[in-house]
Amino acid sequence: MEYVIEMNNIRKEFPGIVANDNITLQVKQGEIHALLGENGAGKSTLMNVLFGLYQPEKGEIKVRGEKVAITDPNVANGLGIGMVHQHFMLVQKFTVTENIILGSEPTKGMNIDIRKAEKDVAAISEQYGLRVDPRAKIEDISVGMQQRVEILKTLYRGADILIFDEPTAALTPQEIKELIQIMKNLIKEGKSIILITHKLKEIMSVCDRCTVIRRGRGIGTVDVSDTDENKLAAMMVGREVSFSVEKGPAKPKDSVLSIRNLTVEDARGVKAVNTLNLEARAGEILGVAGVDGNGQTELIEAIAGLRKVTDGTISVSGQNITGLKPRKVTESGVGHIPQDRHKHGLVLDFTIGENILLQTYYQKPYSNNTVLNYTKMYEKARSLIEEYDVRTPNERTPARALSGGNQQKAIIAREVDRSPDLLIAAQPTRGLDVGAIEFIHSKLIEERDKGKAVLLVSLELDEVLNVSDRIAVIYEGQIVEIVDAAKTNERELGLLMAGGKRKEGEA
Amino acid sequence: MIKRLLVGARGKSFGLIVPLIAIAFGFIAGGIIMLLSGNNPILGYTALIQGVFGDMYYFGETLRMMTPLILSGLAVAFAFRTGLLNIGVEGQLIVGWLAAVVVGIYVDGPFALVLAILAGAVAGGLWGFIPGLLKAKYEVHEVIVTIMMNYIALHVSNHFIRNYLLASGQRTDFVNDSASLSSPFLEALTDYSRLHWGFFIAIFACVVMWFILWKTNKGYELRAVGYNKNASSYAGMNVKTNIILSMVISGAFAGVGGAMEGLGTYGYAQILSGFTNLGFDGIAVALLGASTSVGIFLAAFLFGGLKIGASNMQSAAGVAPELVEIVIALIIFFVASSYLIRWILGRLQQNKEEK
Ligand SMILES: Nc1ncnc2c1ncn2[C@@H]1O[C@H](COP(=O)(O)OP(=O)(O)OP(=O)(O)O)[C@@H](O)[C@H]1O
Ligand SMILES: [Mg+2]
């Protein structure tokens, strides 16, 4: 049999929901097989079944033609299946090597043979072109690097079937390029890969075949060479999706956000934002483009009151908010879709309803200052879940049980619904499917047309170019250039982001 | 039905089944120990049960024993819900005991009882405030500070009693009748056990904890801070204030627990030669009760019953009362290894499906 993995007629239920309903997935030896579907379609669930984290209610799994029962991840490891999860599972305080060998340490007598481990790790990383520093601590390395550690972890355990669950969602464009190269190397070495991604471009560029699922059901498997992005999107959503953003010209009015000579230090005391000036007006979407790590995070956190301002002022609608506490910042008309949804955006152990009220729970009618009115809270949550199409069994489901994309939609619902004068959207569509992205973008434009200011910070140039009206390029903590979104292009932005000056006469 | 229970056992809300299995394992293991030490476990456990339900007196004593256990369990649970490990319940309970008795001795009149209980709450709250403050301001781990505060409480309380309050032997005067919780009615009802009104205060405290945590703004904030500090400050909550507040409320529950002993069971405070262990037992109660009000009430009943039943076990079946401590420890061990239980349940369920 030519299939390395066959998952036949898999069914997996959760309380109140069928996450996988009779899904079939067949992966050939040596291919990159894409798994595509909307947020909450059941992709992660299906892969967790394959990796032994969940037990299916029905269906059979064959690995290299043999029927197997994958009762837990150790069994999966034994069968040569490795998984890189949507949210990483690394020990922050451990080094790269320690994390990689965790659970299968080479020993010398009673001791862990860390020398040998380091050598092994170095050898594997050499073989597949996965550059890492074996002695660095996880907490000190970038997200892209952490991901390589996750990949190495699976390879170290001898995996030759690799599952990647949305590996590119958290990566910078440069890191994505490197990851794609890594995947190609892995295939050359005889591995097979299952790749979950919402980015159709990635599927078109590296995958051989693609299986599409919709609302827990298998729609079909296609050869990537026989299809295109539009067809894939239509298969997945069940309708035509428009990739270009529909919007009229902006009608900017008065300044809403005004930043003067802002200096902010990062955790190590280095000036991440350095005498930065920026102005965002009512009725426009101001994009902030830049290579990751040029001060975007610190800028946003400073505006939101989450990070100390060293120098300079920030005002919103004429009111000085520099140094105010987050609650006061929010109340003066700022909304914030945070970059890291698990760190800042959600209390995962709260219900989705409680999360939707995270910014307003203390206000009327949800509270009379002391006692909460859960009936009113859940009423509100229900209406937002409906409006923003958050797929969840109900409003009392723990946020943890929602798929990544639906968690994001809940945050967006919460922040956009308050219709703040200034809406900061940091990577608002990270991990969302194409249909949801279309919807979120239209929501941002709707806010703009209501006369609000939107600050869109994104690492994805496509998004910045399509949605913004003006684009501010941030480089080493300063705004180096502001360009008209309609009059620029990816190439020019790329140059500016790399610190290049704008050439006269171009664009 | 069984399958439903098992399925429930695998999700996050494994509900009742894990504690129940832990309790069963604890008793089975205790039975094996009885066998090994040459006792008849059936006789032993019969005597234990009779030592709780066999007699109104024992039953009253069980409810009396539950009272401080409920309150110290609530104290541990409340802090735990906010992500804090309050190991200092013991000390908070001791200072609450002393403060309530002092007020009970020196204050008379219609408000004496209320004032004395409040004094217990305030003293316990203060004892929780200090580790809370150190945690919030300087990130000193609360476990270390609360353990030290236990010793300080023990010795400070003994010092005060010895030097300022000593009446006869090792104890203070009795509190005024107006400040006493003891109830001739409840005593008569239970064949002259020491059951007092404090039992109802403990039940009321269960309701209070549930209400604070699940119905109020503050409770929402405390739980949010317990789960995710970053998201809480993003949402404009003051993480530091909430940490301190949580320790204060937790300490207040413990202090009221001490007040129940001082104003109810004993009517005085005494020089303690060592810890009362009521506060440490609270950790076990909270753990078995899964930090919920109802769970804590039931767990306190189990542990209170075991402690009271132990004496009958010795007199009627000749089993050493220490065995009960072992059973309690085993139950806690099995609750703590609930992961193991869930894993076994998962395996069982799977085997069934494969058939
Ligand atoms: N542990 C769980 N408990 C209850 N429901 C769950 C659990 N895990 C997933 N679900 C539900 O199963 C469905 C499928 O979720 P899954 O995470 O597989 O989606 P996904 O396709 O990976 O989506 P995304 O692209 O947003 O990551 C969702 O409706 C989700 O709410
Ligand atoms: Mg997923």
PDB file of C-alpha atoms in Angstrom, chain A residues 490-501 503 506:
ATOM      1  CA  GLU A 490       5.109  45.150  -1.428  1.00  0.00           C
ATOM      2  CA  ARG A 491       8.551  45.787  -2.861  1.00  0.00           C
ATOM      3  CA  GLU A 492       8.726  49.370  -1.721  1.00  0.00           C
ATOM      4  CA  LEU A 493       7.439  48.506   1.728  1.00  0.00           C
ATOM      5  CA  GLY A 494       9.931  45.708   2.030  1.00  0.00           C
ATOM      6  CA  LEU A 495      12.770  48.092   1.295  1.00  0.00           C
ATOM      7  CA  LEU A 496      11.540  50.662   3.789  1.00  0.00           C
ATOM      8  CA  MET A 497      11.091  48.031   6.457  1.00  0.00           C
ATOM      9  CA  ALA A 498      14.662  46.955   5.992  1.00  0.00           C
ATOM     10  CA  GLY A 499      15.751  50.481   6.810  1.00  0.00           C
ATOM     11  CA  GLY A 500      16.154  51.685   3.228  1.00  0.00           C
ATOM     12  CA  LYS A 501      15.168  55.241   2.323  1.00  0.00           C
ATOM     13  CA  LYS A 503      13.794  56.830  -3.541  1.00  0.00           C
ATOM     14  CA  GLU A 506       9.340  56.129  -7.188  1.00  0.00           C
TER      15      GLU A 506
END
